[in-house]
Amino acid sequence: MAPSPDSPSAPSLGIWFIGARGSLATTATIGLAALAARLTDETGCVTAHQEMDGRGLAAWTDIVVGGHDVGTTSLAKQAERLVAGGVVPGVLVQQVAADLDAVEQRLRPGVRAGESPDQRADVERLAADIRELASGVDRVVVVDVSSTEPPHDAGDDAASWAALQAAWDAGRAPLSPSSTYACAALLADASYVAFTPSPGIDVPALRELAEERGLPYAGSDGKTGETLVKSALAPMFATRALAVRSWTSINLLGGGDGSTLSDPAARSSKTGTKRSGLESMLGHPVPGPMHIDYVEDLGDWKTAWDHVRFDGFLGTRMTMQFTWEGCDSALAAPLVLDLARLTGRAVEAGKTGPLGALGFFFKAPIGSQEHRLATQWEELLAWSHDCAERVSERTSEQVSP
Amino acid sequence: MAPSPDSPSAPSLGIWFIGARGSLATTATIGLAALAARLTDETGCVTAHQEMDGRGLAAWTDIVVGGHDVGTTSLAKQAERLVAGGVVPGVLVQQVAADLDAVEQRLRPGVRAGESPDQRADVERLAADIRELASGVDRVVVVDVSSTEPPHDAGDDAASWAALQAAWDAGRAPLSPSSTYACAALLADASYVAFTPSPGIDVPALRELAEERGLPYAGSDGKTGETLVKSALAPMFATRALAVRSWTSINLLGGGDGSTLSDPAARSSKTGTKRSGLESMLGHPVPGPMHIDYVEDLGDWKTAWDHVRFDGFLGTRMTMQFTWEGCDSALAAPLVLDLARLTGRAVEAGKTGPLGALGFFFKAPIGSQEHRLATQWEELLAWSHDCAERVSERTSEQVSP
Amino acid sequence: MAPSPDSPSAPSLGIWFIGARGSLATTATIGLAALAARLTDETGCVTAHQEMDGRGLAAWTDIVVGGHDVGTTSLAKQAERLVAGGVVPGVLVQQVAADLDAVEQRLRPGVRAGESPDQRADVERLAADIRELASGVDRVVVVDVSSTEPPHDAGDDAASWAALQAAWDAGRAPLSPSSTYACAALLADASYVAFTPSPGIDVPALRELAEERGLPYAGSDGKTGETLVKSALAPMFATRALAVRSWTSINLLGGGDGSTLSDPAARSSKTGTKRSGLESMLGHPVPGPMHIDYVEDLGDWKTAWDHVRFDGFLGTRMTMQFTWEGCDSALAAPLVLDLARLTGRAVEAGKTGPLGALGFFFKAPIGSQEHRLATQWEELLAWSHDCAERVSERTSEQVSP
Amino acid sequence: MAPSPDSPSAPSLGIWFIGARGSLATTATIGLAALAARLTDETGCVTAHQEMDGRGLAAWTDIVVGGHDVGTTSLAKQAERLVAGGVVPGVLVQQVAADLDAVEQRLRPGVRAGESPDQRADVERLAADIRELASGVDRVVVVDVSSTEPPHDAGDDAASWAALQAAWDAGRAPLSPSSTYACAALLADASYVAFTPSPGIDVPALRELAEERGLPYAGSDGKTGETLVKSALAPMFATRALAVRSWTSINLLGGGDGSTLSDPAARSSKTGTKRSGLESMLGHPVPGPMHIDYVEDLGDWKTAWDHVRFDGFLGTRMTMQFTWEGCDSALAAPLVLDLARLTGRAVEAGKTGPLGALGFFFKAPIGSQEHRLATQWEELLAWSHDCAERVSERTSEQVSP
Ligand SMILES: NC(=O)c1ccc[n+]([C@@H]2O[C@H](COP(=O)([O-])OP(=O)(O)OC[C@H]3O[C@@H](n4cnc5c(N)ncnc54)[C@H](O)[C@@H]3O)[C@@H](O)[C@H]2O)c1
Ligand SMILES: NC(=O)c1ccc[n+]([C@@H]2O[C@H](COP(=O)([O-])OP(=O)(O)OC[C@H]3O[C@@H](n4cnc5c(N)ncnc54)[C@H](O)[C@@H]3O)[C@@H](O)[C@H]2O)c1
Ligand SMILES: NC(=O)c1ccc[n+]([C@@H]2O[C@H](COP(=O)([O-])OP(=O)(O)OC[C@H]3O[C@@H](n4cnc5c(N)ncnc54)[C@H](O)[C@@H]3O)[C@@H](O)[C@H]2O)c1
Ligand SMILES: NC(=O)c1ccc[n+]([C@@H]2O[C@H](COP(=O)([O-])OP(=O)(O)OC[C@H]3O[C@@H](n4cnc5c(N)ncnc54)[C@H](O)[C@@H]3O)[C@@H](O)[C@H]2O)c1
Ligand code: NA
Ligand code: NA
């Protein structure tokens, strides 16, 4: 059930993007403006699915966007690039130009690894930026859609909130940028969503802080392409008792994300989250290479080829292969909006800690071991209904005299 | 949970194949002998899945096979053909040669469309054949794996059991062969499984008869290839709110089944059941050609290519395609054994009428509107557990003094 | 060698399109304007290939377009449609808008099957239209890019030029529209290129007329997609002595052409020309279905899948499959321009009758049995060089005092 | 024209395999026995192509096999493994068992890198082995089908025959094993074919020796799969003036060769030869990853996927992709026999030095820059005809009194 205008109006929502000038954030920003102005339909938006209980979700018109980025290219320029790449229609960008300009005013400079002498000061400055947006809306969800970081071990310095304070006192800077942002989010009382595989909130000190503040969080690494298909197909092999002998994947992508991932360190963060699910769904390790390659001319268009070798009854050898040709930003943008709406409502519904029921959206679900898409869907629907119930109860309590 | 040797021994089971000399039946017969002799593992057998409650299922060693066929080629000869086609290993066939000879003794001539002057007499003769097998086992399941028939309208003559009697009295023969067999099965007190899209039990007179006799039945048209993949993938597009604009399928197959389906009338039975599910899973009609082509040199190996055109957020155009290269008989044979075991136990558990919970196995589930594979799996597990519970209660009642 | 500005200027060229408002003709018209204005490069233009002897080819700036069509949608409107379909960039269409308007002025109404009472009068009117364009340029090439006609047997009435006259005298109309245009072309002293599989010039009466008038012609059915790939791949199997056992093709296309071909009669013209080559290249008939399907949402984008089953040494079974995703009009448009330039120069070089050396461009080459792409390329290069030589000799004769 | 029994009998031929116990050599040995006994047809044998002038080629019945290998598994055992892997039919192996045993008697131990203290002595011992076979036949061709070596720089020590002698005198061992074998071949007056990308004869000292002894040689790296397809397809894009923007390749293979290539050093030899051709055929560097991955369960069956992104007219973006599923040994074995027959006859025809005209068979043709398959085919046919002419002239001279 999509949110309806006549339901008691839901609280307004602020989305704070880390990586706000990237392809994904820009597409989401354009798309949100288009949805609010009814210039596009809700294709790709899971929160608009007819089986979803949408009560209490922020309306498209009640969402404002701000964010951090280390880049300085204007949103308008990025939008142009997306038009040229066939990701968004040119005419749409013209129609929402004013909205983009408004968001542009709400973007703030980010932080880079190894750049600042004082990580506590960074965190405080970032938190202040987020609070600025928060002042105008009922609640804020911070969504990390910045470039994937290489794996980073924050070590003992981040083993607890106290340890982190001590490290900062001693002038050390144990957090990677993504964790710096996650920390700022929590300090600004915002819930947090990791759409990338970067460490983010996933360090003990920050999980402790979230717990203490009663804030929910979700992640990690959006499931939008080849891994999505895997999570639909692998259960087929498993429930039919077919024996998968090898599963090979190759992902070709250009764009900013592809360029980042052409760095082997960043790529290793990604193949890690991609691999984790397959073994869990099939119940045993499955050999087979898994490549992510940067092919510049593909831009935001990702092409993935998967080859599955499996045995059937009496040892008969069979194969299945698929090719996926998707536009990454177009697939991810509505999910990022969905996640913000769902997480925002979860706060309202009193949910705290890791939101495992949002695993449907992620390659490496925090708070859940479930990777099978259909099962994740059922869990999401049930949880969403529960949130809607709680929120509507509260609302009616408030409304009644 | 697979059946264990120390559980109170389950009743013995007879499987009566219609089309007992075909590729599928022969593969199933070889495979059953191999399973009983522990010459092969249970790959492809859904009833051996670890999540399945297998209590009360007939053990592989407690199953005997008989059947009807209009052909006369010996099982040994058919087995040779399957070896040559790479469907079953030659060495296995040598090892189970004696079992094949034993089954050969239990095969009886079938009936062909338009051949016999007296359909009632046919039905009685066929029922007598089935009863012969039944006399040696606790229960019999008849499984139709014969050549797909063209669509057939049995008309008013089969609108009720009484009408059918009247038609027979008047010397008419309204039933197609597959329905003749289904009728015989019921008269012999056997439950019935339609692995083909032929009419079989799906005429009012026979459903009435099944109801009256309290017999369960299941079908129709085994889901083993491209449609199987569809039922895993289509829900992915649906739950992600992606808009599927066209879905094209082409199936290439040789073998006896391919040759039958090169007849447009028979093929139309098949494309019918294949199409029904997609629309239901996606919630709207989806254009796109659907071909089944006979390519002789492929033998039992089916190659299917599917091409899906879908739109994402902001109208972005994307595609997915897959190629499936499977051995039809190897995929279907263990399912046929599974269906016989499950249906046999269902009788014991007191189930009657259409077994919609077996929809997991079928393209056009009788007694269910559900086509999504993962949901069908959950339904199957729950139902199977229920059957196991009932059977084990009965068993313990019988066992206790 | 591409034509160079300092070579003695080649004669100017008129291209007269039959089907001038179709996707292909419109793309060619836009592209020609863009080439003349140097707004695009020569990608896809075979006459610009560095191994091609381009002396004497009309420069892009010396080519004018006119044509017939039975439709009335303006070129500007069609161009818009092509932009929406992603075939041509919107900005380019804006830049050449004036050129499109100029061509629009030179388009004349065509003729439809079975519509006119007097075929001779039709032919004369059409020829007059062509002569109008011819008056402003050195020579005209008529190129048929109209909708594919169903197979048509012109019969005895078209067995000779005399027979055709007699039939007309008797008030009969034996020619299909495509042949009516071909006849008009010849009467207007224009050479003729059949880019479609329609009968066109391929009836005895018209071949006689062409012979008599010393006019060259070429065809038929442009080779731009799956058949193109076939003509590159089939020789690989043949020269490696691999035994191709089946070759399956499926072509999905939308657009005007796809819609025409959803009519089985028109489609049969097409599958005919597509099939002819494979057998000739492999040296034996090859079974396998060949589908052309209309899938509306694909627009001008054609997706083809081919599956090749072949045997190697000691009977080993292997397969190859490919998927081709091409934009039909973008592939064909430069070839149509190439053909006009090459045929125009051929007139100048004194070539008459069927131009078998242009087989490189066609599925069913008129005047040649050669289907292998690489061999056709060698033949084209040699012939093109010969034409260039002849033309440059003539030119130097003319130039020298 | 295939060799005919009534042509004046051609000289007998010895094939000496380096790597004689490998998959490829064993398949070739089995296949040769089967051809000689007319148990199989000549599918996959290029020398049996009807356009090939086969006069003077050794008859299948006049070829004997011997070889070196460092492994000790018997040919019979290897044959069994090939049967299990579906590469050769079991029944055939039974029929040629005696022939395999005979070849087994002619296999000698090889040499390994870094193992022997005295490289000159090695070479002499290896040459003596080859001469032993040579004593029973008219001529011997040594064919390297051993495991691919890592790149190896023999350095100044192999800059000339004299330098090599000096190095040996000084107790150094500059040659890699493959070059040791090549040296032995030349010293035994045998011509040499490199079916692997290993250095082999391609070091100055050995090319000098071959020159001096007037011996022909050919190589390198057999072209049997994805690169073969590339050499058929790339010219299509080039002659149609389409702009290839990226070309991605992934090769999955198991078996002994796959296992060797899972070593990055060995793999780099391979990707080098694979890449060289594409750029030359397209006329410019083409980006795109190129993977070779070991996937154990694929055995001798190689699966390759290629993805080609190209632009057409007006910048339209298009793609082509193909999947190749071939049995490597079955593809290569007949070529190895062809190469031996052709090289043997070339000696007879007086050919010396690098045989560039054999480029048709290789990824990295020695003595030729041509990579286009169709052009290589024409060159091969012409050269083969020339050899046949020369040999038949000599024969008739010898025959005439
Ligand atoms: N389908 C999808 O698009 C998808 C799916 C899963 C995950 N992701 C992840 O989402 C992220 C964004 O993808 P994209 O395609 O927009 O990439 P992009 O390269 O276009 O954008 C990344 C943005 O992050 C900014 N950035 C980099 N470092 C930063 C920092 N330290 N602080 C703040 N901003 C920083 C960059 O300047 C850039 O604007 C990537 O990590 C990607 O792996 C995307
Ligand atoms: N994966 C699968 O194999 C699969 C999946 C779904 C459905 N099916 C269906 O299962 C059936 C069997 O497939 P197959 O590959 O074994 O085909 P097949 O052609 O090898 O065997 C069919 C057998 O039925 C027999 N037969 C024909 N008419 C008969 C009649 N009137 N009475 C009795 N026997 C008769 C034939 O003689 C033959 O032995 C087909 O209808 C097929 O469509 C198979
Ligand atoms: N790659 C390619 O595009 C390709 C390759 C081979 C052949 N062809 C052939 O080229 C032709 C054009 O393709 P398209 O995509 O432009 O199709 P289209 O449907 O867009 O255009 C066809 C045009 O022909 C016109 N027409 C129809 N009947 C006519 C008549 N009797 N007289 C004059 N005009 C008439 C139509 O009004 C239309 O404008 C088709 O026959 C197609 O099969 C195209
Ligand atoms: N289609 C093809 O099969 C194909 C194509 C191109 C190149 N090749 C090359 O042909 C070679 C053989 O392929 P294969 O599939 O038979 O591999 P394989 O691993 O089955 O056989 C290689 C053999 O070489 C032997 N060997 C290794 N080192 C040796 C040494 N120093 N001296 C003598 N023998 C030695 C091994 O013991 C083994 O028996 C590989 O180098 C492969 O790259 C094969
Ligand atoms: Na595409
Ligand atoms: Na295969």
mmCIF file with all atom_site columns, N, CA and C in Angstrom, chain A residues 235-271:
data_model
loop_
_atom_site.group_PDB
_atom_site.id
_atom_site.type_symbol
_atom_site.label_atom_id
_atom_site.label_alt_id
_atom_site.label_comp_id
_atom_site.label_asym_id
_atom_site.label_entity_id
_atom_site.label_seq_id
_atom_site.pdbx_PDB_ins_code
_atom_site.Cartn_x
_atom_site.Cartn_y
_atom_site.Cartn_z
_atom_site.occupancy
_atom_site.B_iso_or_equiv
_atom_site.pdbx_formal_charge
_atom_site.auth_seq_id
_atom_site.auth_comp_id
_atom_site.auth_asym_id
_atom_site.auth_atom_id
_atom_site.pdbx_PDB_model_num
ATOM 1   N N  . PRO A 1 235 ? 18.892 -20.159 -4.459  1.00 0.00 ? 235 PRO A N  1
ATOM 2   C CA . PRO A 1 235 ? 17.917 -21.002 -3.758  1.00 0.00 ? 235 PRO A CA 1
ATOM 3   C C  . PRO A 1 235 ? 17.223 -22.001 -4.685  1.00 0.00 ? 235 PRO A C  1
ATOM 4   N N  . MET A 1 236 ? 17.080 -21.670 -5.959  1.00 0.00 ? 236 MET A N  1
ATOM 5   C CA . MET A 1 236 ? 16.496 -22.621 -6.910  1.00 0.00 ? 236 MET A CA 1
ATOM 6   C C  . MET A 1 236 ? 17.341 -23.891 -6.962  1.00 0.00 ? 236 MET A C  1
ATOM 7   N N  . PHE A 1 237 ? 18.653 -23.722 -7.113  1.00 0.00 ? 237 PHE A N  1
ATOM 8   C CA . PHE A 1 237 ? 19.524 -24.896 -7.160  1.00 0.00 ? 237 PHE A CA 1
ATOM 9   C C  . PHE A 1 237 ? 19.449 -25.654 -5.834  1.00 0.00 ? 237 PHE A C  1
ATOM 10  N N  . ALA A 1 238 ? 19.443 -24.894 -4.739  1.00 0.00 ? 238 ALA A N  1
ATOM 11  C CA . ALA A 1 238 ? 19.463 -25.535 -3.423  1.00 0.00 ? 238 ALA A CA 1
ATOM 12  C C  . ALA A 1 238 ? 18.185 -26.329 -3.182  1.00 0.00 ? 238 ALA A C  1
ATOM 13  N N  . THR A 1 239 ? 17.028 -25.727 -3.437  1.00 0.00 ? 239 THR A N  1
ATOM 14  C CA . THR A 1 239 ? 15.789 -26.439 -3.104  1.00 0.00 ? 239 THR A CA 1
ATOM 15  C C  . THR A 1 239 ? 15.531 -27.589 -4.070  1.00 0.00 ? 239 THR A C  1
ATOM 16  N N  . ARG A 1 240 ? 16.091 -27.529 -5.257  1.00 0.00 ? 240 ARG A N  1
ATOM 17  C CA . ARG A 1 240 ? 15.952 -28.660 -6.176  1.00 0.00 ? 240 ARG A CA 1
ATOM 18  C C  . ARG A 1 240 ? 17.044 -29.709 -5.951  1.00 0.00 ? 240 ARG A C  1
ATOM 19  N N  . ALA A 1 241 ? 17.852 -29.520 -4.940  1.00 0.00 ? 241 ALA A N  1
ATOM 20  C CA . ALA A 1 241 ? 18.889 -30.495 -4.577  1.00 0.00 ? 241 ALA A CA 1
ATOM 21  C C  . ALA A 1 241 ? 19.894 -30.723 -5.691  1.00 0.00 ? 241 ALA A C  1
ATOM 22  N N  . LEU A 1 242 ? 20.078 -29.718 -6.539  1.00 0.00 ? 242 LEU A N  1
ATOM 23  C CA . LEU A 1 242 ? 21.085 -29.798 -7.599  1.00 0.00 ? 242 LEU A CA 1
ATOM 24  C C  . LEU A 1 242 ? 22.434 -29.400 -7.013  1.00 0.00 ? 242 LEU A C  1
ATOM 25  N N  . ALA A 1 243 ? 23.489 -30.023 -7.497  1.00 0.00 ? 243 ALA A N  1
ATOM 26  C CA . ALA A 1 243 ? 24.804 -29.810 -6.890  1.00 0.00 ? 243 ALA A CA 1
ATOM 27  C C  . ALA A 1 243 ? 25.624 -28.811 -7.714  1.00 0.00 ? 243 ALA A C  1
ATOM 28  N N  . VAL A 1 244 ? 25.709 -27.587 -7.215  1.00 0.00 ? 244 VAL A N  1
ATOM 29  C CA . VAL A 1 244 ? 26.467 -26.555 -7.930  1.00 0.00 ? 244 VAL A CA 1
ATOM 30  C C  . VAL A 1 244 ? 27.961 -26.811 -7.742  1.00 0.00 ? 244 VAL A C  1
ATOM 31  N N  . ARG A 1 245 ? 28.676 -27.024 -8.841  1.00 0.00 ? 245 ARG A N  1
ATOM 32  C CA . ARG A 1 245 ? 30.097 -27.377 -8.791  1.00 0.00 ? 245 ARG A CA 1
ATOM 33  C C  . ARG A 1 245 ? 31.012 -26.164 -8.936  1.00 0.00 ? 245 ARG A C  1
ATOM 34  N N  . SER A 1 246 ? 30.571 -25.177 -9.699  1.00 0.00 ? 246 SER A N  1
ATOM 35  C CA . SER A 1 246 ? 31.353 -23.931 -9.792  1.00 0.00 ? 246 SER A CA 1
ATOM 36  C C  . SER A 1 246 ? 30.408 -22.814 -10.193 1.00 0.00 ? 246 SER A C  1
ATOM 37  N N  . TRP A 1 247 ? 30.738 -21.629 -9.752  1.00 0.00 ? 247 TRP A N  1
ATOM 38  C CA . TRP A 1 247 ? 29.925 -20.445 -10.089 1.00 0.00 ? 247 TRP A CA 1
ATOM 39  C C  . TRP A 1 247 ? 30.914 -19.324 -10.372 1.00 0.00 ? 247 TRP A C  1
ATOM 40  N N  . THR A 1 248 ? 30.966 -18.921 -11.620 1.00 0.00 ? 248 THR A N  1
ATOM 41  C CA . THR A 1 248 ? 31.909 -17.902 -12.077 1.00 0.00 ? 248 THR A CA 1
ATOM 42  C C  . THR A 1 248 ? 31.173 -16.603 -12.319 1.00 0.00 ? 248 THR A C  1
ATOM 43  N N  . SER A 1 249 ? 31.770 -15.494 -11.907 1.00 0.00 ? 249 SER A N  1
ATOM 44  C CA . SER A 1 249 ? 31.139 -14.186 -12.133 1.00 0.00 ? 249 SER A CA 1
ATOM 45  C C  . SER A 1 249 ? 32.156 -13.204 -12.685 1.00 0.00 ? 249 SER A C  1
ATOM 46  N N  . ILE A 1 250 ? 31.728 -12.428 -13.654 1.00 0.00 ? 250 ILE A N  1
ATOM 47  C CA . ILE A 1 250 ? 32.550 -11.306 -14.090 1.00 0.00 ? 250 ILE A CA 1
ATOM 48  C C  . ILE A 1 250 ? 31.649 -10.093 -14.215 1.00 0.00 ? 250 ILE A C  1
ATOM 49  N N  . ASN A 1 251 ? 32.098 -8.999  -13.615 1.00 0.00 ? 251 ASN A N  1
ATOM 50  C CA . ASN A 1 251 ? 31.345 -7.740  -13.623 1.00 0.00 ? 251 ASN A CA 1
ATOM 51  C C  . ASN A 1 251 ? 32.159 -6.682  -14.334 1.00 0.00 ? 251 ASN A C  1
ATOM 52  N N  . LEU A 1 252 ? 31.593 -6.104  -15.364 1.00 0.00 ? 252 LEU A N  1
ATOM 53  C CA . LEU A 1 252 ? 32.275 -5.035  -16.088 1.00 0.00 ? 252 LEU A CA 1
ATOM 54  C C  . LEU A 1 252 ? 31.550 -3.739  -15.767 1.00 0.00 ? 252 LEU A C  1
ATOM 55  N N  . LEU A 1 253 ? 32.282 -2.738  -15.350 1.00 0.00 ? 253 LEU A N  1
ATOM 56  C CA . LEU A 1 253 ? 31.623 -1.454  -15.127 1.00 0.00 ? 253 LEU A CA 1
ATOM 57  C C  . LEU A 1 253 ? 32.592 -0.297  -15.301 1.00 0.00 ? 253 LEU A C  1
ATOM 58  N N  . GLY A 1 254 ? 32.050 0.814   -15.751 1.00 0.00 ? 254 GLY A N  1
ATOM 59  C CA . GLY A 1 254 ? 32.849 2.033   -15.893 1.00 0.00 ? 254 GLY A CA 1
ATOM 60  C C  . GLY A 1 254 ? 32.449 2.994   -14.793 1.00 0.00 ? 254 GLY A C  1
ATOM 61  N N  . GLY A 1 255 ? 32.338 4.265   -15.108 1.00 0.00 ? 255 GLY A N  1
ATOM 62  C CA . GLY A 1 255 ? 31.845 5.248   -14.145 1.00 0.00 ? 255 GLY A CA 1
ATOM 63  C C  . GLY A 1 255 ? 32.794 5.452   -12.989 1.00 0.00 ? 255 GLY A C  1
ATOM 64  N N  . GLY A 1 256 ? 32.357 6.302   -12.060 1.00 0.00 ? 256 GLY A N  1
ATOM 65  C CA . GLY A 1 256 ? 33.198 6.606   -10.904 1.00 0.00 ? 256 GLY A CA 1
ATOM 66  C C  . GLY A 1 256 ? 33.401 5.378   -10.044 1.00 0.00 ? 256 GLY A C  1
ATOM 67  N N  . ASP A 1 257 ? 32.346 4.590   -9.877  1.00 0.00 ? 257 ASP A N  1
ATOM 68  C CA . ASP A 1 257 ? 32.433 3.419   -9.031  1.00 0.00 ? 257 ASP A CA 1
ATOM 69  C C  . ASP A 1 257 ? 33.411 2.414   -9.639  1.00 0.00 ? 257 ASP A C  1
ATOM 70  N N  . GLY A 1 258 ? 33.298 2.208   -10.958 1.00 0.00 ? 258 GLY A N  1
ATOM 71  C CA . GLY A 1 258 ? 34.202 1.286   -11.643 1.00 0.00 ? 258 GLY A CA 1
ATOM 72  C C  . GLY A 1 258 ? 35.636 1.739   -11.495 1.00 0.00 ? 258 GLY A C  1
ATOM 73  N N  . SER A 1 259 ? 35.834 3.032   -11.604 1.00 0.00 ? 259 SER A N  1
ATOM 74  C CA . SER A 1 259 ? 37.184 3.566   -11.512 1.00 0.00 ? 259 SER A CA 1
ATOM 75  C C  . SER A 1 259 ? 37.749 3.336   -10.104 1.00 0.00 ? 259 SER A C  1
ATOM 76  N N  . THR A 1 260 ? 36.936 3.575   -9.084  1.00 0.00 ? 260 THR A N  1
ATOM 77  C CA . THR A 1 260 ? 37.376 3.289   -7.719  1.00 0.00 ? 260 THR A CA 1
ATOM 78  C C  . THR A 1 260 ? 37.729 1.817   -7.564  1.00 0.00 ? 260 THR A C  1
ATOM 79  N N  . LEU A 1 261 ? 36.890 0.960   -8.127  1.00 0.00 ? 261 LEU A N  1
ATOM 80  C CA . LEU A 1 261 ? 37.072 -0.472  -7.928  1.00 0.00 ? 261 LEU A CA 1
ATOM 81  C C  . LEU A 1 261 ? 38.198 -1.038  -8.787  1.00 0.00 ? 261 LEU A C  1
ATOM 82  N N  . SER A 1 262 ? 38.743 -0.230  -9.699  1.00 0.00 ? 262 SER A N  1
ATOM 83  C CA . SER A 1 262 ? 39.901 -0.719  -10.442 1.00 0.00 ? 262 SER A CA 1
ATOM 84  C C  . SER A 1 262 ? 41.128 -0.746  -9.530  1.00 0.00 ? 262 SER A C  1
ATOM 85  N N  . ASP A 1 263 ? 40.984 -0.164  -8.351  1.00 0.00 ? 263 ASP A N  1
ATOM 86  C CA . ASP A 1 263 ? 42.022 -0.301  -7.315  1.00 0.00 ? 263 ASP A CA 1
ATOM 87  C C  . ASP A 1 263 ? 41.779 -1.618  -6.569  1.00 0.00 ? 263 ASP A C  1
ATOM 88  N N  . PRO A 1 264 ? 42.765 -2.537  -6.637  1.00 0.00 ? 264 PRO A N  1
ATOM 89  C CA . PRO A 1 264 ? 42.562 -3.876  -6.059  1.00 0.00 ? 264 PRO A CA 1
ATOM 90  C C  . PRO A 1 264 ? 42.139 -3.847  -4.599  1.00 0.00 ? 264 PRO A C  1
ATOM 91  N N  . ALA A 1 265 ? 42.610 -2.869  -3.826  1.00 0.00 ? 265 ALA A N  1
ATOM 92  C CA . ALA A 1 265 ? 42.257 -2.842  -2.407  1.00 0.00 ? 265 ALA A CA 1
ATOM 93  C C  . ALA A 1 265 ? 40.770 -2.570  -2.238  1.00 0.00 ? 265 ALA A C  1
ATOM 94  N N  . ALA A 1 266 ? 40.272 -1.545  -2.930  1.00 0.00 ? 266 ALA A N  1
ATOM 95  C CA . ALA A 1 266 ? 38.839 -1.242  -2.853  1.00 0.00 ? 266 ALA A CA 1
ATOM 96  C C  . ALA A 1 266 ? 38.037 -2.429  -3.370  1.00 0.00 ? 266 ALA A C  1
ATOM 97  N N  . ARG A 1 267 ? 38.551 -3.046  -4.444  1.00 0.00 ? 267 ARG A N  1
ATOM 98  C CA . ARG A 1 267 ? 37.816 -4.156  -5.038  1.00 0.00 ? 267 ARG A CA 1
ATOM 99  C C  . ARG A 1 267 ? 37.674 -5.307  -4.049  1.00 0.00 ? 267 ARG A C  1
ATOM 100 N N  . SER A 1 268 ? 38.696 -5.512  -3.248  1.00 0.00 ? 268 SER A N  1
ATOM 101 C CA . SER A 1 268 ? 38.631 -6.648  -2.329  1.00 0.00 ? 268 SER A CA 1
ATOM 102 C C  . SER A 1 268 ? 37.516 -6.462  -1.305  1.00 0.00 ? 268 SER A C  1
ATOM 103 N N  . SER A 1 269 ? 37.181 -5.213  -0.956  1.00 0.00 ? 269 SER A N  1
ATOM 104 C CA . SER A 1 269 ? 36.038 -4.987  -0.065  1.00 0.00 ? 269 SER A CA 1
ATOM 105 C C  . SER A 1 269 ? 34.775 -5.522  -0.728  1.00 0.00 ? 269 SER A C  1
ATOM 106 N N  . LYS A 1 270 ? 34.719 -5.330  -2.020  1.00 0.00 ? 270 LYS A N  1
ATOM 107 C CA . LYS A 1 270 ? 33.511 -5.636  -2.771  1.00 0.00 ? 270 LYS A CA 1
ATOM 108 C C  . LYS A 1 270 ? 33.351 -7.131  -3.016  1.00 0.00 ? 270 LYS A C  1
ATOM 109 N N  . THR A 1 271 ? 34.432 -7.786  -3.490  1.00 0.00 ? 271 THR A N  1
ATOM 110 C CA . THR A 1 271 ? 34.285 -9.216  -3.769  1.00 0.00 ? 271 THR A CA 1
ATOM 111 C C  . THR A 1 271 ? 34.009 -9.957  -2.466  1.00 0.00 ? 271 THR A C  1
#
